[in-house]
Amino acid sequence: MPPLIIAHRGDSAHVPENTLAAFAAALEEGADLVEFDVQLTKDGQVVVIHDATVDRTTTGRGRVRDLTLAEIRVLSAGYPSRFADTHRGERVPSLGEALAMLKDRARVMVEIKPDAVTDDAEGGIEARAVAEVRKAGMEKDVALLSFSRRALLRCRKLAPAIVRGHLFQKAEPGEVLAGAREVASELVMPEKHMLSDELRDRAREAGLKLATWVVDDPEELRRLARFDLYGVASNRPGVMLDAIREEE
Ligand code: G3P
Ligand code: CA
């Protein structure tokens, strides 16, 4: 079975990342899953943005946690340094908006960024993200991802039935397996350079799904086939899907 193609931050090579336009483009390309990142605003709203600050991808400046949703919503999320003003009408979506847009159209991976995780177990980003997923009625269509074990443990407690995916940037296979066990995740997502035969075999033995990121080159996708991946996140989901179709 070829891997599922996960649109990483949407169709982010072609449209500003983590915007509704990027998600629409990913759906258009036929992506199986859409991945995006979430942070928490000063007034406790979960918003779809990768960085801890708005500086890189919007027309504003400052930390997301120091800005209210209203202050963020006046900014363009059109990633002007990369896309000039082509997408200047895009706004930073709230998690609720992003879920509403994707509901019944794709499954969704919501990545809780570690810099948004605080000591607030009850009112922090995990609780608020879970509440939004429930409000959208998408418990079965969403996976909650994080590098943060603390966040994943909270998600487990708050919503054991929502799938969790443990992300890893650099770790030995034993650590990956132990991390997945601790948070009871059914999915592990090591960065692609971590993939090995040992990790594949141990994940398989443990009944874990294995996914990775970011793969934008069809040749690389072919090379990764031996790892029997459940999913591959790409900034160019359409190109990856075309490559898979060509192989069939
Ligand atoms: O899906 C995992 C991947 O998105 C993690 O890295 O920095 O792109 O959020 P990053
Ligand atoms: Ca991410």
PDB file of C-alpha atoms and ligand atoms in Angstrom:
ATOM      1  CA  MET A   1       0.000   0.000   0.000  1.00  0.00           C
ATOM      2  CA  PRO A   2       1.407   3.443  -0.845  1.00  0.00           C
ATOM      3  CA  PRO A   3       1.506   5.909   2.040  1.00  0.00           C
ATOM      4  CA  LEU A   4      -1.284   8.381   2.612  1.00  0.00           C
ATOM      5  CA  ILE A   5      -0.225  11.851   1.517  1.00  0.00           C
ATOM      6  CA  ILE A   6      -0.500  14.458   4.238  1.00  0.00           C
ATOM      7  CA  ALA A   7      -0.642  18.062   3.057  1.00  0.00           C
ATOM      8  CA  HIS A   8       1.940  19.681   5.313  1.00  0.00           C
ATOM      9  CA  ARG A   9       0.571  23.067   6.418  1.00  0.00           C
ATOM     10  CA  GLY A  10      -1.766  22.620   3.443  1.00  0.00           C
ATOM     11  CA  ASP A  11      -0.475  22.854  -0.122  1.00  0.00           C
ATOM     12  CA  SER A  12       2.220  25.026   1.368  1.00  0.00           C
ATOM     13  CA  ALA A  13       4.731  25.047  -1.501  1.00  0.00           C
ATOM     14  CA  HIS A  14       2.194  26.903  -3.638  1.00  0.00           C
ATOM     15  CA  VAL A  15      -0.066  28.815  -1.244  1.00  0.00           C
ATOM     16  CA  PRO A  16       0.775  30.513   2.092  1.00  0.00           C
ATOM     17  CA  GLU A  17       1.080  27.833   4.757  1.00  0.00           C
ATOM     18  CA  ASN A  18      -1.579  27.218   7.382  1.00  0.00           C
ATOM     19  CA  THR A  19      -4.274  29.255   5.639  1.00  0.00           C
ATOM     20  CA  LEU A  20      -7.728  28.222   4.481  1.00  0.00           C
ATOM     21  CA  ALA A  21      -6.492  28.805   0.921  1.00  0.00           C
ATOM     22  CA  ALA A  22      -3.655  26.325   1.468  1.00  0.00           C
ATOM     23  CA  PHE A  23      -6.135  23.762   2.796  1.00  0.00           C
ATOM     24  CA  ALA A  24      -8.513  24.336  -0.132  1.00  0.00           C
ATOM     25  CA  ALA A  25      -5.613  23.811  -2.544  1.00  0.00           C
ATOM     26  CA  ALA A  26      -4.640  20.604  -0.730  1.00  0.00           C
ATOM     27  CA  LEU A  27      -8.201  19.290  -1.075  1.00  0.00           C
ATOM     28  CA  GLU A  28      -8.137  20.234  -4.722  1.00  0.00           C
ATOM     29  CA  GLU A  29      -4.949  18.173  -5.144  1.00  0.00           C
ATOM     30  CA  GLY A  30      -6.683  15.208  -3.504  1.00  0.00           C
ATOM     31  CA  ALA A  31      -4.656  15.069  -0.277  1.00  0.00           C
ATOM     32  CA  ASP A  32      -5.764  12.290   2.067  1.00  0.00           C
ATOM     33  CA  LEU A  33      -4.952  14.275   5.181  1.00  0.00           C
ATOM     34  CA  VAL A  34      -4.240  17.889   6.032  1.00  0.00           C
ATOM     35  CA  GLU A  35      -1.710  18.805   8.710  1.00  0.00           C
ATOM     36  CA  PHE A  36      -1.485  22.187  10.411  1.00  0.00           C
ATOM     37  CA  ASP A  37       0.008  23.799  13.503  1.00  0.00           C
ATOM     38  CA  VAL A  38      -1.712  25.524  16.392  1.00  0.00           C
ATOM     39  CA  GLN A  39      -0.733  28.172  18.923  1.00  0.00           C
ATOM     40  CA  LEU A  40      -2.685  29.941  21.682  1.00  0.00           C
ATOM     41  CA  THR A  41      -3.512  33.662  21.681  1.00  0.00           C
ATOM     42  CA  LYS A  42      -3.412  36.020  24.664  1.00  0.00           C
ATOM     43  CA  ASP A  43      -7.170  35.641  25.034  1.00  0.00           C
ATOM     44  CA  GLY A  44      -7.047  31.854  24.948  1.00  0.00           C
ATOM     45  CA  GLN A  45      -8.068  31.208  21.337  1.00  0.00           C
ATOM     46  CA  VAL A  46      -6.488  28.407  19.364  1.00  0.00           C
ATOM     47  CA  VAL A  47      -5.145  29.709  16.059  1.00  0.00           C
ATOM     48  CA  VAL A  48      -3.535  28.018  13.096  1.00  0.00           C
ATOM     49  CA  ILE A  49       0.031  29.244  12.776  1.00  0.00           C
ATOM     50  CA  HIS A  50       3.379  27.508  12.927  1.00  0.00           C
ATOM     51  CA  ASP A  51       5.694  29.931  14.692  1.00  0.00           C
ATOM     52  CA  ALA A  52       5.520  31.365  18.195  1.00  0.00           C
ATOM     53  CA  THR A  53       5.486  34.806  16.542  1.00  0.00           C
ATOM     54  CA  VAL A  54       3.457  36.212  13.657  1.00  0.00           C
ATOM     55  CA  ASP A  55       6.571  37.773  12.102  1.00  0.00           C
ATOM     56  CA  ARG A  56       7.489  35.280   9.371  1.00  0.00           C
ATOM     57  CA  THR A  57       4.117  34.559   7.768  1.00  0.00           C
ATOM     58  CA  THR A  58       1.978  37.649   8.392  1.00  0.00           C
ATOM     59  CA  THR A  59       2.142  41.397   8.029  1.00  0.00           C
ATOM     60  CA  GLY A  60       2.413  41.842  11.812  1.00  0.00           C
ATOM     61  CA  ARG A  61       5.003  41.481  14.523  1.00  0.00           C
ATOM     62  CA  GLY A  62       4.955  39.963  17.975  1.00  0.00           C
ATOM     63  CA  ARG A  63       4.355  36.764  19.870  1.00  0.00           C
ATOM     64  CA  VAL A  64       1.057  34.971  19.305  1.00  0.00           C
ATOM     65  CA  ARG A  65       0.648  34.611  23.071  1.00  0.00           C
ATOM     66  CA  ASP A  66       0.931  38.403  23.484  1.00  0.00           C
ATOM     67  CA  LEU A  67      -1.727  39.176  20.854  1.00  0.00           C
ATOM     68  CA  THR A  68      -5.504  38.742  21.030  1.00  0.00           C
ATOM     69  CA  LEU A  69      -7.428  36.962  18.325  1.00  0.00           C
ATOM     70  CA  ALA A  70      -8.842  40.306  17.188  1.00  0.00           C
ATOM     71  CA  GLU A  71      -5.333  41.743  16.890  1.00  0.00           C
ATOM     72  CA  ILE A  72      -4.198  38.747  14.857  1.00  0.00           C
ATOM     73  CA  ARG A  73      -7.240  38.785  12.599  1.00  0.00           C
ATOM     74  CA  VAL A  74      -6.437  42.194  11.147  1.00  0.00           C
ATOM     75  CA  LEU A  75      -3.118  40.907   9.831  1.00  0.00           C
ATOM     76  CA  SER A  76      -2.655  39.367   6.425  1.00  0.00           C
ATOM     77  CA  ALA A  77      -1.496  35.751   6.656  1.00  0.00           C
ATOM     78  CA  GLY A  78      -0.442  35.881   3.009  1.00  0.00           C
ATOM     79  CA  TYR A  79       3.236  35.289   3.860  1.00  0.00           C
ATOM     80  CA  PRO A  80       4.312  38.476   2.030  1.00  0.00           C
ATOM     81  CA  SER A  81       8.068  37.787   2.114  1.00  0.00           C
ATOM     82  CA  ARG A  82       7.450  34.684  -0.005  1.00  0.00           C
ATOM     83  CA  PHE A  83       4.215  35.312  -1.923  1.00  0.00           C
ATOM     84  CA  ALA A  84       4.282  39.151  -2.171  1.00  0.00           C
ATOM     85  CA  ASP A  85       0.675  40.360  -2.046  1.00  0.00           C
ATOM     86  CA  THR A  86      -0.922  37.544  -4.085  1.00  0.00           C
ATOM     87  CA  HIS A  87      -2.742  36.177  -1.046  1.00  0.00           C
ATOM     88  CA  ARG A  88      -3.043  39.305   1.047  1.00  0.00           C
ATOM     89  CA  GLY A  89      -6.707  38.576   1.851  1.00  0.00           C
ATOM     90  CA  GLU A  90      -5.812  35.457   3.828  1.00  0.00           C
ATOM     91  CA  ARG A  91      -6.206  35.596   7.603  1.00  0.00           C
ATOM     92  CA  VAL A  92      -4.789  33.420  10.369  1.00  0.00           C
ATOM     93  CA  PRO A  93      -7.581  30.863  10.790  1.00  0.00           C
ATOM     94  CA  SER A  94      -8.959  29.890  14.153  1.00  0.00           C
ATOM     95  CA  LEU A  95      -8.864  26.162  14.830  1.00  0.00           C
ATOM     96  CA  GLY A  96     -12.665  26.121  14.690  1.00  0.00           C
ATOM     97  CA  GLU A  97     -12.692  27.674  11.228  1.00  0.00           C
ATOM     98  CA  ALA A  98     -10.066  25.310   9.886  1.00  0.00           C
ATOM     99  CA  LEU A  99     -11.924  22.273  11.200  1.00  0.00           C
ATOM    100  CA  ALA A 100     -15.250  23.510   9.818  1.00  0.00           C
ATOM    101  CA  MET A 101     -13.669  23.970   6.417  1.00  0.00           C
ATOM    102  CA  LEU A 102     -12.127  20.480   6.350  1.00  0.00           C
ATOM    103  CA  LYS A 103     -14.973  18.544   7.942  1.00  0.00           C
ATOM    104  CA  ASP A 104     -16.162  15.628   5.778  1.00  0.00           C
ATOM    105  CA  ARG A 105     -13.541  16.549   3.173  1.00  0.00           C
ATOM    106  CA  ALA A 106     -10.279  15.306   4.701  1.00  0.00           C
ATOM    107  CA  ARG A 107      -8.904  13.916   7.890  1.00  0.00           C
ATOM    108  CA  VAL A 108      -6.894  16.380   9.889  1.00  0.00           C
ATOM    109  CA  MET A 109      -3.662  16.369  11.867  1.00  0.00           C
ATOM    110  CA  VAL A 110      -3.566  19.170  14.428  1.00  0.00           C
ATOM    111  CA  GLU A 111      -0.052  19.777  15.705  1.00  0.00           C
ATOM    112  CA  ILE A 112       0.143  21.414  19.133  1.00  0.00           C
ATOM    113  CA  LYS A 113       3.389  23.384  19.094  1.00  0.00           C
ATOM    114  CA  PRO A 114       5.572  22.872  22.178  1.00  0.00           C
ATOM    115  CA  ASP A 115       6.040  26.615  22.703  1.00  0.00           C
ATOM    116  CA  ALA A 116       2.285  26.945  23.313  1.00  0.00           C
ATOM    117  CA  VAL A 117       2.298  24.349  26.087  1.00  0.00           C
ATOM    118  CA  THR A 118       2.087  25.885  29.563  1.00  0.00           C
ATOM    119  CA  ASP A 119       1.553  24.765  33.153  1.00  0.00           C
ATOM    120  CA  ASP A 120      -2.174  25.275  32.701  1.00  0.00           C
ATOM    121  CA  ALA A 121      -3.485  21.733  32.424  1.00  0.00           C
ATOM    122  CA  GLU A 122      -7.201  22.642  32.475  1.00  0.00           C
ATOM    123  CA  GLY A 123      -7.295  25.803  30.371  1.00  0.00           C
ATOM    124  CA  GLY A 124      -4.214  25.392  28.224  1.00  0.00           C
ATOM    125  CA  ILE A 125      -3.956  24.777  24.513  1.00  0.00           C
ATOM    126  CA  GLU A 126      -4.617  21.040  24.825  1.00  0.00           C
ATOM    127  CA  ALA A 127      -7.971  21.509  26.596  1.00  0.00           C
ATOM    128  CA  ARG A 128      -8.996  24.248  24.198  1.00  0.00           C
ATOM    129  CA  ALA A 129      -7.998  22.266  21.131  1.00  0.00           C
ATOM    130  CA  VAL A 130      -9.889  19.204  22.352  1.00  0.00           C
ATOM    131  CA  ALA A 131     -12.951  21.386  23.002  1.00  0.00           C
ATOM    132  CA  GLU A 132     -12.816  22.698  19.417  1.00  0.00           C
ATOM    133  CA  VAL A 133     -12.470  19.212  17.967  1.00  0.00           C
ATOM    134  CA  ARG A 134     -15.494  18.094  19.986  1.00  0.00           C
ATOM    135  CA  LYS A 135     -17.471  21.175  19.017  1.00  0.00           C
ATOM    136  CA  ALA A 136     -16.783  20.384  15.370  1.00  0.00           C
ATOM    137  CA  GLY A 137     -17.849  16.759  15.931  1.00  0.00           C
ATOM    138  CA  MET A 138     -14.556  15.587  14.476  1.00  0.00           C
ATOM    139  CA  GLU A 139     -13.192  13.327  17.210  1.00  0.00           C
ATOM    140  CA  LYS A 140     -12.904  10.463  14.721  1.00  0.00           C
ATOM    141  CA  ASP A 141     -11.372  12.557  11.938  1.00  0.00           C
ATOM    142  CA  VAL A 142      -8.630  14.313  13.861  1.00  0.00           C
ATOM    143  CA  ALA A 143      -5.256  13.204  15.176  1.00  0.00           C
ATOM    144  CA  LEU A 144      -3.584  15.394  17.780  1.00  0.00           C
ATOM    145  CA  LEU A 145       0.148  15.584  17.137  1.00  0.00           C
ATOM    146  CA  SER A 146       2.965  16.993  19.203  1.00  0.00           C
ATOM    147  CA  PHE A 147       6.649  16.832  19.951  1.00  0.00           C
ATOM    148  CA  SER A 148       5.646  17.645  23.531  1.00  0.00           C
ATOM    149  CA  ARG A 149       5.071  14.591  25.655  1.00  0.00           C
ATOM    150  CA  ARG A 150       3.396  16.761  28.266  1.00  0.00           C
ATOM    151  CA  ALA A 151       0.864  17.929  25.675  1.00  0.00           C
ATOM    152  CA  LEU A 152       0.196  14.394  24.487  1.00  0.00           C
ATOM    153  CA  LEU A 153      -0.265  13.107  28.032  1.00  0.00           C
ATOM    154  CA  ARG A 154      -2.799  15.863  28.646  1.00  0.00           C
ATOM    155  CA  CYS A 155      -4.604  15.006  25.419  1.00  0.00           C
ATOM    156  CA  ARG A 156      -4.700  11.387  26.482  1.00  0.00           C
ATOM    157  CA  LYS A 157      -6.323  12.344  29.764  1.00  0.00           C
ATOM    158  CA  LEU A 158      -8.730  14.860  28.245  1.00  0.00           C
ATOM    159  CA  ALA A 159      -9.798  12.840  25.248  1.00  0.00           C
ATOM    160  CA  PRO A 160      -8.489   9.274  25.247  1.00  0.00           C
ATOM    161  CA  ALA A 161     -10.505   8.435  22.131  1.00  0.00           C
ATOM    162  CA  ILE A 162      -8.892  11.074  19.908  1.00  0.00           C
ATOM    163  CA  VAL A 163      -5.882   9.582  18.131  1.00  0.00           C
ATOM    164  CA  ARG A 164      -2.506  10.933  19.186  1.00  0.00           C
ATOM    165  CA  GLY A 165       0.632  11.070  17.096  1.00  0.00           C
ATOM    166  CA  HIS A 166       4.009  11.450  18.760  1.00  0.00           C
ATOM    167  CA  LEU A 167       6.447  13.537  16.716  1.00  0.00           C
ATOM    168  CA  PHE A 168      10.191  13.078  17.031  1.00  0.00           C
ATOM    169  CA  GLN A 169      12.991  15.191  15.614  1.00  0.00           C
ATOM    170  CA  LYS A 170      15.856  13.021  16.802  1.00  0.00           C
ATOM    171  CA  ALA A 171      15.599   9.873  18.912  1.00  0.00           C
ATOM    172  CA  GLU A 172      16.689   6.251  19.019  1.00  0.00           C
ATOM    173  CA  PRO A 173      14.094   3.601  18.111  1.00  0.00           C
ATOM    174  CA  GLY A 174      13.824   2.554  21.768  1.00  0.00           C
ATOM    175  CA  GLU A 175      12.951   6.090  22.786  1.00  0.00           C
ATOM    176  CA  VAL A 176      10.319   6.346  20.061  1.00  0.00           C
ATOM    177  CA  LEU A 177       8.673   3.150  21.215  1.00  0.00           C
ATOM    178  CA  ALA A 178       8.806   4.170  24.878  1.00  0.00           C
ATOM    179  CA  GLY A 179       7.359   7.623  24.077  1.00  0.00           C
ATOM    180  CA  ALA A 180       4.499   6.102  22.102  1.00  0.00           C
ATOM    181  CA  ARG A 181       3.747   3.701  24.947  1.00  0.00           C
ATOM    182  CA  GLU A 182       3.770   6.460  27.532  1.00  0.00           C
ATOM    183  CA  VAL A 183       1.230   8.620  25.694  1.00  0.00           C
ATOM    184  CA  ALA A 184      -0.635   5.598  24.269  1.00  0.00           C
ATOM    185  CA  SER A 185      -0.320   6.910  20.735  1.00  0.00           C
ATOM    186  CA  GLU A 186      -1.124   4.682  17.808  1.00  0.00           C
ATOM    187  CA  LEU A 187       0.947   6.796  15.466  1.00  0.00           C
ATOM    188  CA  VAL A 188       4.592   7.834  15.598  1.00  0.00           C
ATOM    189  CA  MET A 189       6.060  10.455  13.332  1.00  0.00           C
ATOM    190  CA  PRO A 190       9.857  10.528  13.236  1.00  0.00           C
ATOM    191  CA  GLU A 191      11.567  13.067  11.017  1.00  0.00           C
ATOM    192  CA  LYS A 192      12.595  11.299   7.781  1.00  0.00           C
ATOM    193  CA  HIS A 193      16.303  11.044   8.633  1.00  0.00           C
ATOM    194  CA  MET A 194      15.405   8.960  11.665  1.00  0.00           C
ATOM    195  CA  LEU A 195      13.827   6.201   9.577  1.00  0.00           C
ATOM    196  CA  SER A 196      15.613   2.873   9.770  1.00  0.00           C
ATOM    197  CA  ASP A 197      14.851  -0.798   9.298  1.00  0.00           C
ATOM    198  CA  GLU A 198      15.040  -1.234  13.050  1.00  0.00           C
ATOM    199  CA  LEU A 199      12.500   1.511  13.690  1.00  0.00           C
ATOM    200  CA  ARG A 200      10.183   0.115  11.006  1.00  0.00           C
ATOM    201  CA  ASP A 201      10.367  -3.398  12.468  1.00  0.00           C
ATOM    202  CA  ARG A 202       9.903  -2.311  16.050  1.00  0.00           C
ATOM    203  CA  ALA A 203       6.986  -0.029  15.183  1.00  0.00           C
ATOM    204  CA  ARG A 204       5.386  -2.852  13.238  1.00  0.00           C
ATOM    205  CA  GLU A 205       5.829  -5.292  16.144  1.00  0.00           C
ATOM    206  CA  ALA A 206       4.280  -2.768  18.498  1.00  0.00           C
ATOM    207  CA  GLY A 207       1.330  -2.232  16.134  1.00  0.00           C
ATOM    208  CA  LEU A 208       2.230   1.416  15.598  1.00  0.00           C
ATOM    209  CA  LYS A 209       1.552   3.387  12.456  1.00  0.00           C
ATOM    210  CA  LEU A 210       4.642   5.133  11.139  1.00  0.00           C
ATOM    211  CA  ALA A 211       4.538   8.443   9.276  1.00  0.00           C
ATOM    212  CA  THR A 212       7.170  11.019   8.411  1.00  0.00           C
ATOM    213  CA  TRP A 213       7.811  14.503   7.040  1.00  0.00           C
ATOM    214  CA  VAL A 214       8.672  16.485   4.807  1.00  0.00           C
ATOM    215  CA  VAL A 215       9.036  14.694   1.470  1.00  0.00           C
ATOM    216  CA  ASP A 216       8.641  16.821  -1.648  1.00  0.00           C
ATOM    217  CA  ASP A 217      10.616  14.774  -4.154  1.00  0.00           C
ATOM    218  CA  PRO A 218       9.011  11.750  -5.877  1.00  0.00           C
ATOM    219  CA  GLU A 219      12.387   9.992  -6.017  1.00  0.00           C
ATOM    220  CA  GLU A 220      12.745  10.304  -2.260  1.00  0.00           C
ATOM    221  CA  LEU A 221       9.209   9.004  -1.808  1.00  0.00           C
ATOM    222  CA  ARG A 222      10.214   5.918  -3.795  1.00  0.00           C
ATOM    223  CA  ARG A 223      13.331   5.417  -1.665  1.00  0.00           C
ATOM    224  CA  LEU A 224      11.239   5.554   1.497  1.00  0.00           C
ATOM    225  CA  ALA A 225       8.874   2.793   0.310  1.00  0.00           C
ATOM    226  CA  ARG A 226      10.858   0.154   2.228  1.00  0.00           C
ATOM    227  CA  PHE A 227       9.792   1.722   5.500  1.00  0.00           C
ATOM    228  CA  ASP A 228       6.206   0.722   4.901  1.00  0.00           C
ATOM    229  CA  LEU A 229       4.918   4.142   5.875  1.00  0.00           C
ATOM    230  CA  TYR A 230       1.334   4.873   6.806  1.00  0.00           C
ATOM    231  CA  GLY A 231       1.723   8.522   5.858  1.00  0.00           C
ATOM    232  CA  VAL A 232       4.112  11.039   4.358  1.00  0.00           C
ATOM    233  CA  ALA A 233       3.743  14.770   4.904  1.00  0.00           C
ATOM    234  CA  SER A 234       4.566  16.932   1.925  1.00  0.00           C
ATOM    235  CA  ASN A 235       4.501  20.595   0.993  1.00  0.00           C
ATOM    236  CA  ARG A 236       3.675  19.433  -2.535  1.00  0.00           C
ATOM    237  CA  PRO A 237       0.882  16.904  -1.997  1.00  0.00           C
ATOM    238  CA  GLY A 238      -0.241  17.035  -5.631  1.00  0.00           C
ATOM    239  CA  VAL A 239       3.209  16.098  -6.921  1.00  0.00           C
ATOM    240  CA  MET A 240       3.447  13.200  -4.461  1.00  0.00           C
ATOM    241  CA  LEU A 241      -0.012  11.920  -5.399  1.00  0.00           C
ATOM    242  CA  ASP A 242       0.838  12.096  -9.106  1.00  0.00           C
ATOM    243  CA  ALA A 243       3.986  10.072  -8.440  1.00  0.00           C
ATOM    244  CA  ILE A 244       1.967   7.424  -6.601  1.00  0.00           C
ATOM    245  CA  ARG A 245      -0.601   7.245  -9.403  1.00  0.00           C
ATOM    246  CA  GLU A 246       2.184   6.813 -11.973  1.00  0.00           C
ATOM    247  CA  GLU A 247       3.525   3.807 -10.066  1.00  0.00           C
ATOM    248  CA  GLU A 248       0.107   2.110  -9.985  1.00  0.00           C
TER     249      GLU A 248
HETATM  250  O1  G3P B   1       3.997  16.842  10.902  1.00  0.00           O
HETATM  251  C1  G3P B   1       5.190  17.067  11.530  1.00  0.00           C
HETATM  252  C2  G3P B   1       5.862  18.321  11.140  1.00  0.00           C
HETATM  253  O2  G3P B   1       4.915  19.243  10.723  1.00  0.00           O
HETATM  254  C3  G3P B   1       6.685  18.868  12.250  1.00  0.00           C
HETATM  255  O3  G3P B   1       7.505  19.908  11.888  1.00  0.00           O
HETATM  256  O4  G3P B   1       8.142  22.263  12.011  1.00  0.00           O
HETATM  257  O5  G3P B   1       6.841  21.475  10.102  1.00  0.00           O
HETATM  258  O6  G3P B   1       5.760  21.689  12.299  1.00  0.00           O
HETATM  259  P1  G3P B   1       7.040  21.393  11.556  1.00  0.00           P
HETATM  260 CA    CA B   2       3.644  20.816  11.847  1.00  0.00          CA
END
